[in-house]
PDB file of C-alpha atoms in Angstrom:
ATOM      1  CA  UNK A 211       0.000   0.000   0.000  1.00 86.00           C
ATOM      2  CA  UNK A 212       1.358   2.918  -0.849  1.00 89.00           C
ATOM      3  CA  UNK A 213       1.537   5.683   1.943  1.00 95.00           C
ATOM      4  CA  UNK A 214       3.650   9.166   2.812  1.00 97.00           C
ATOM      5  CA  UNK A 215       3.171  10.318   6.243  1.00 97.00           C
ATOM      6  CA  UNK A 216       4.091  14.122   6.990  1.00 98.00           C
ATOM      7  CA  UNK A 217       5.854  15.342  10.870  1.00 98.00           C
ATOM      8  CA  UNK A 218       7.393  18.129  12.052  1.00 98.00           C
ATOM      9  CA  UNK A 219       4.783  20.413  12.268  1.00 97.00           C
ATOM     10  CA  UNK A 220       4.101  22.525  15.204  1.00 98.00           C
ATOM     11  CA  UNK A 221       3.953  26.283  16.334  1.00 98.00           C
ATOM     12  CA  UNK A 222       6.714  28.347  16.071  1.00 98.00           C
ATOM     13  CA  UNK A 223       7.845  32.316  16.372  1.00 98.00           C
ATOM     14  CA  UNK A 224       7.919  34.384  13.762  1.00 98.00           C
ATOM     15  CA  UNK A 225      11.982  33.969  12.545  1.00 98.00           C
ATOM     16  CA  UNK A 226      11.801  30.433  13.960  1.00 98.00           C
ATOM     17  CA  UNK A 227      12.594  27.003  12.153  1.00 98.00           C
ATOM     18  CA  UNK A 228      10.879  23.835  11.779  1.00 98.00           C
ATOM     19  CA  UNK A 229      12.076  20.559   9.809  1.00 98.00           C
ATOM     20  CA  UNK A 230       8.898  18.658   8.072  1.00 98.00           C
ATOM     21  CA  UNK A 231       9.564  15.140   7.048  1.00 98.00           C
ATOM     22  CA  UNK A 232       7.547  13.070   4.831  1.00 98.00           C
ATOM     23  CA  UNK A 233       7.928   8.946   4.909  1.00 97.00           C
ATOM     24  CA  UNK A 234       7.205   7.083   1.964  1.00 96.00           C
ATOM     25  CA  UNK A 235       6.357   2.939   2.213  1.00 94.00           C
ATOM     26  CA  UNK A 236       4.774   0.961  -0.303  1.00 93.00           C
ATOM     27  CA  UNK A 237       6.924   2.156  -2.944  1.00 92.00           C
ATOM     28  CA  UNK A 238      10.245   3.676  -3.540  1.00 92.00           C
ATOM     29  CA  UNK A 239      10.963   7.216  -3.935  1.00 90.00           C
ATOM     30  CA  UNK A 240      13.977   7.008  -6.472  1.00 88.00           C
ATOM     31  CA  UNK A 241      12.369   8.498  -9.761  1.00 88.00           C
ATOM     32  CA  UNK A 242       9.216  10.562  -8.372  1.00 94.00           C
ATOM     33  CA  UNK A 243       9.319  14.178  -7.779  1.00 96.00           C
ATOM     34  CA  UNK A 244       8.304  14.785  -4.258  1.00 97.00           C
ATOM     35  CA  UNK A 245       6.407  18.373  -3.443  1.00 98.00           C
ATOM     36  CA  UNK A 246       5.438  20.083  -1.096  1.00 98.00           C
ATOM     37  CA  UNK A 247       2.121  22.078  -0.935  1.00 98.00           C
ATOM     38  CA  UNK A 248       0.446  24.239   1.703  1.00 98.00           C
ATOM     39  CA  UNK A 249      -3.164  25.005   2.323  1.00 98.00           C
ATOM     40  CA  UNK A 250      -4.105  27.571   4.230  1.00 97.00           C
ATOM     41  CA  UNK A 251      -7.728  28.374   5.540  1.00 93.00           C
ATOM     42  CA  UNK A 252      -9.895  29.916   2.567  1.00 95.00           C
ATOM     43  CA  UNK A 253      -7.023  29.548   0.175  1.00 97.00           C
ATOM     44  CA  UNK A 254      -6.398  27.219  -2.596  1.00 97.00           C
ATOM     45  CA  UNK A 255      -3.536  24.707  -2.405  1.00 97.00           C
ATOM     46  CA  UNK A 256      -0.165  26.464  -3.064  1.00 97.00           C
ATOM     47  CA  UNK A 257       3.039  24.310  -4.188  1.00 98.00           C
ATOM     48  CA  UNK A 258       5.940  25.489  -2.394  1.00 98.00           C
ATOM     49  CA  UNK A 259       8.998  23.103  -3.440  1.00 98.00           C
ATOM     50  CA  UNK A 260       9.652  19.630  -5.447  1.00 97.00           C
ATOM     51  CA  UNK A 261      12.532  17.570  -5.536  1.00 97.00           C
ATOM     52  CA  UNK A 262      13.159  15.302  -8.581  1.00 95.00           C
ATOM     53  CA  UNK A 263      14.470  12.252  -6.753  1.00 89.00           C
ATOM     54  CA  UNK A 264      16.357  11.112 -10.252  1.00 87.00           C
ATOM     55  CA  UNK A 265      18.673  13.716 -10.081  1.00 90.00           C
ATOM     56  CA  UNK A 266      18.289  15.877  -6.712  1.00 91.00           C
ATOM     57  CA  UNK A 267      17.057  19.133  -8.957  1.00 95.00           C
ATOM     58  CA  UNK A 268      14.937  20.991  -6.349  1.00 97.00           C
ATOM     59  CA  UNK A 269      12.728  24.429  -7.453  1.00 98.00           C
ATOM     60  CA  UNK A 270      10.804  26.305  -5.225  1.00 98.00           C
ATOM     61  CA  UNK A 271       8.116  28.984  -5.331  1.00 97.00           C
ATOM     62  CA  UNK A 272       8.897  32.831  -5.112  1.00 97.00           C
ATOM     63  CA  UNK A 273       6.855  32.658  -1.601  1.00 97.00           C
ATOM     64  CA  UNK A 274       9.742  30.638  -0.250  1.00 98.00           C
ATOM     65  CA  UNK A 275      12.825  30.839  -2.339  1.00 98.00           C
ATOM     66  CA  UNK A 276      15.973  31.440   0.035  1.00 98.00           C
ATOM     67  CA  UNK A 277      13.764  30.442   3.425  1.00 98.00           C
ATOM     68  CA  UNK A 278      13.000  26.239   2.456  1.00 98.00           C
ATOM     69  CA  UNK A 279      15.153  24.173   1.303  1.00 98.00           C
ATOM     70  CA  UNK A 280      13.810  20.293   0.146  1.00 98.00           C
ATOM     71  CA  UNK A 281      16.294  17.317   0.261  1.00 97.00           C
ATOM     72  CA  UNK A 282      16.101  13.593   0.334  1.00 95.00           C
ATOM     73  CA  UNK A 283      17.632  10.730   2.543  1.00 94.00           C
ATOM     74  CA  UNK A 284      17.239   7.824  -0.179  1.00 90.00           C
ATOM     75  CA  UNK A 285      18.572   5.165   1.971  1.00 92.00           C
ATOM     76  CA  UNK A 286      15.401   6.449   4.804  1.00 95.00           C
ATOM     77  CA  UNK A 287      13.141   6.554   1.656  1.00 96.00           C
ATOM     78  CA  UNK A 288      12.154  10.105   3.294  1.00 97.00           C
ATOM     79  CA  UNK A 289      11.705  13.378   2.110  1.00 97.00           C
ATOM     80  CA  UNK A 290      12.857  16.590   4.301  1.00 98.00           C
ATOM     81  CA  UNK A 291      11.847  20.013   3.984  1.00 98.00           C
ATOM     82  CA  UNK A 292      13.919  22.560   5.865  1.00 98.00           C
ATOM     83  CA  UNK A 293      11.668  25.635   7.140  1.00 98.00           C
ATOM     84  CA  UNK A 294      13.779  29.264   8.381  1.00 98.00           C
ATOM     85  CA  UNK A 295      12.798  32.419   8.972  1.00 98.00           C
ATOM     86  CA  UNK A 296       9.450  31.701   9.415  1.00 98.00           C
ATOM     87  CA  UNK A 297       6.572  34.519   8.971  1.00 98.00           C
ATOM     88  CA  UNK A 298       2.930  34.469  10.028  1.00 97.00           C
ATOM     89  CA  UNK A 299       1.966  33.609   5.526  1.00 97.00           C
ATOM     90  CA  UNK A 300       3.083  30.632   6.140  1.00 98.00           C
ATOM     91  CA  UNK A 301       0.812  28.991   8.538  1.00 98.00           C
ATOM     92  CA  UNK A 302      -1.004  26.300   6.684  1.00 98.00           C
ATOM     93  CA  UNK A 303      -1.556  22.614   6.496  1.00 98.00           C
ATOM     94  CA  UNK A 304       1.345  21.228   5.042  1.00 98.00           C
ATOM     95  CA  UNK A 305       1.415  18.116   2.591  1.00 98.00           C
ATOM     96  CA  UNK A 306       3.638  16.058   0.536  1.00 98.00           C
ATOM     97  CA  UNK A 307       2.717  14.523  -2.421  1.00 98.00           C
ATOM     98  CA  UNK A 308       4.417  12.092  -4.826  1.00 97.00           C
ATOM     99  CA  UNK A 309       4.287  12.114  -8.797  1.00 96.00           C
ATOM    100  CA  UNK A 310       5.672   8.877 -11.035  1.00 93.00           C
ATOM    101  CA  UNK A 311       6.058  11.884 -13.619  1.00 92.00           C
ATOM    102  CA  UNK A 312       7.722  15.157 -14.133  1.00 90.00           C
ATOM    103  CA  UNK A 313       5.604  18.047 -15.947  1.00 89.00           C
ATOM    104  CA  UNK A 314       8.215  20.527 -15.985  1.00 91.00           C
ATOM    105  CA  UNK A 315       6.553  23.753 -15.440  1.00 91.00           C
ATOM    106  CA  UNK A 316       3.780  22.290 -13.754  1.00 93.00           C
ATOM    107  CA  UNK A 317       5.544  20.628 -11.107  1.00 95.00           C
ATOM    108  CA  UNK A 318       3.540  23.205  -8.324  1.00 94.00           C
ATOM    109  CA  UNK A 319       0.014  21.875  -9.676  1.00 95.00           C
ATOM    110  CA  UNK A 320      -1.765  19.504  -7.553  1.00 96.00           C
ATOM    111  CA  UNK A 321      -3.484  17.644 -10.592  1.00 95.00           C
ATOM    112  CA  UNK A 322       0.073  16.464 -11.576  1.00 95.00           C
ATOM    113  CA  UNK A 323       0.653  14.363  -8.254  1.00 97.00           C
ATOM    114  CA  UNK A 324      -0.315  10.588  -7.664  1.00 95.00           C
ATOM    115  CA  UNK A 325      -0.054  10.170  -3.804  1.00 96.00           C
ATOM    116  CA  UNK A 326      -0.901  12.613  -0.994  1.00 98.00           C
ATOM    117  CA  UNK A 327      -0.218  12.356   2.851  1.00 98.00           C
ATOM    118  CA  UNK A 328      -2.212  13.353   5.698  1.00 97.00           C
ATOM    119  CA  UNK A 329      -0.486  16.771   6.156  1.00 98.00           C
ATOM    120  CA  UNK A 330       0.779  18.282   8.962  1.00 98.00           C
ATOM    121  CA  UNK A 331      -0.008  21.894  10.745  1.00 98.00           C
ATOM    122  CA  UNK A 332       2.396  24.465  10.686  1.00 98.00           C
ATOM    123  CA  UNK A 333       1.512  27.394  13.032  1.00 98.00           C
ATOM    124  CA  UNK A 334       3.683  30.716  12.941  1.00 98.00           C
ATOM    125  CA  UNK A 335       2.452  33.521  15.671  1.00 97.00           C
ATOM    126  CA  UNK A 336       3.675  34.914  18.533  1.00 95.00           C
TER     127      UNK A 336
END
């Protein structure tokens, strides 16, 4: 069965740092793109980084560019994504999602991913 469970979440302080993980089992991540997406209350689902596992390219959206960073632990079949300097924006429900295939452009639409996890709350406020 194939399954990716999100951690890390929590609340945090503005400026503060939080490391989400997302497990895969059932399948192997070598050759999906792994992203991450956000959903905050009211707000459609926003793509915030991938990883292509085939070759460790990572891209990222504007919103998040220099603050996230996405990596990969093949041999923990895990995904990582690396949260600084966090603002209040980002609060949201955060999920990772796995795709067999990589749409180039597209890689921050939802459509274009096979598996989902559960997600995991992030919380930034003082």
């Amino acid at each position: 069965q194939v399954q990716l469970v999100e951690s890390g979440g929590g609340l945090v302080q503005p400026g503060g740092s939080l490391r989400l993980s997302c497990a895969a089992s059932g399948f192997t991540l070598t050759g999906y793109t792994i992203g991450w997406f956000r959903q905050a209350p009211g707000k459609e689902r926003e793509g915030t980084s991938c990883i292509r596992t085939s070759d460790g390219s990572t891209y990222y959206s504007d919103s998040v560019r220099g603050r996230f960073t996405i990596s990969r632990d093949n041999a923990k079949n895990t995904v990582y994504l690396q949260m600084n300097s966090l603002k209040p924006e980002d609060t949201a429900v955060y999920y990772c999602a796995a795709a067999k295939y990589w749409y180039g452009t597209m890689w921050n639409a939802p459509g274009t991913y096979d598996h989902w996890g559960q997600g995991t709350q992030v919380a930034v406020s003082s």
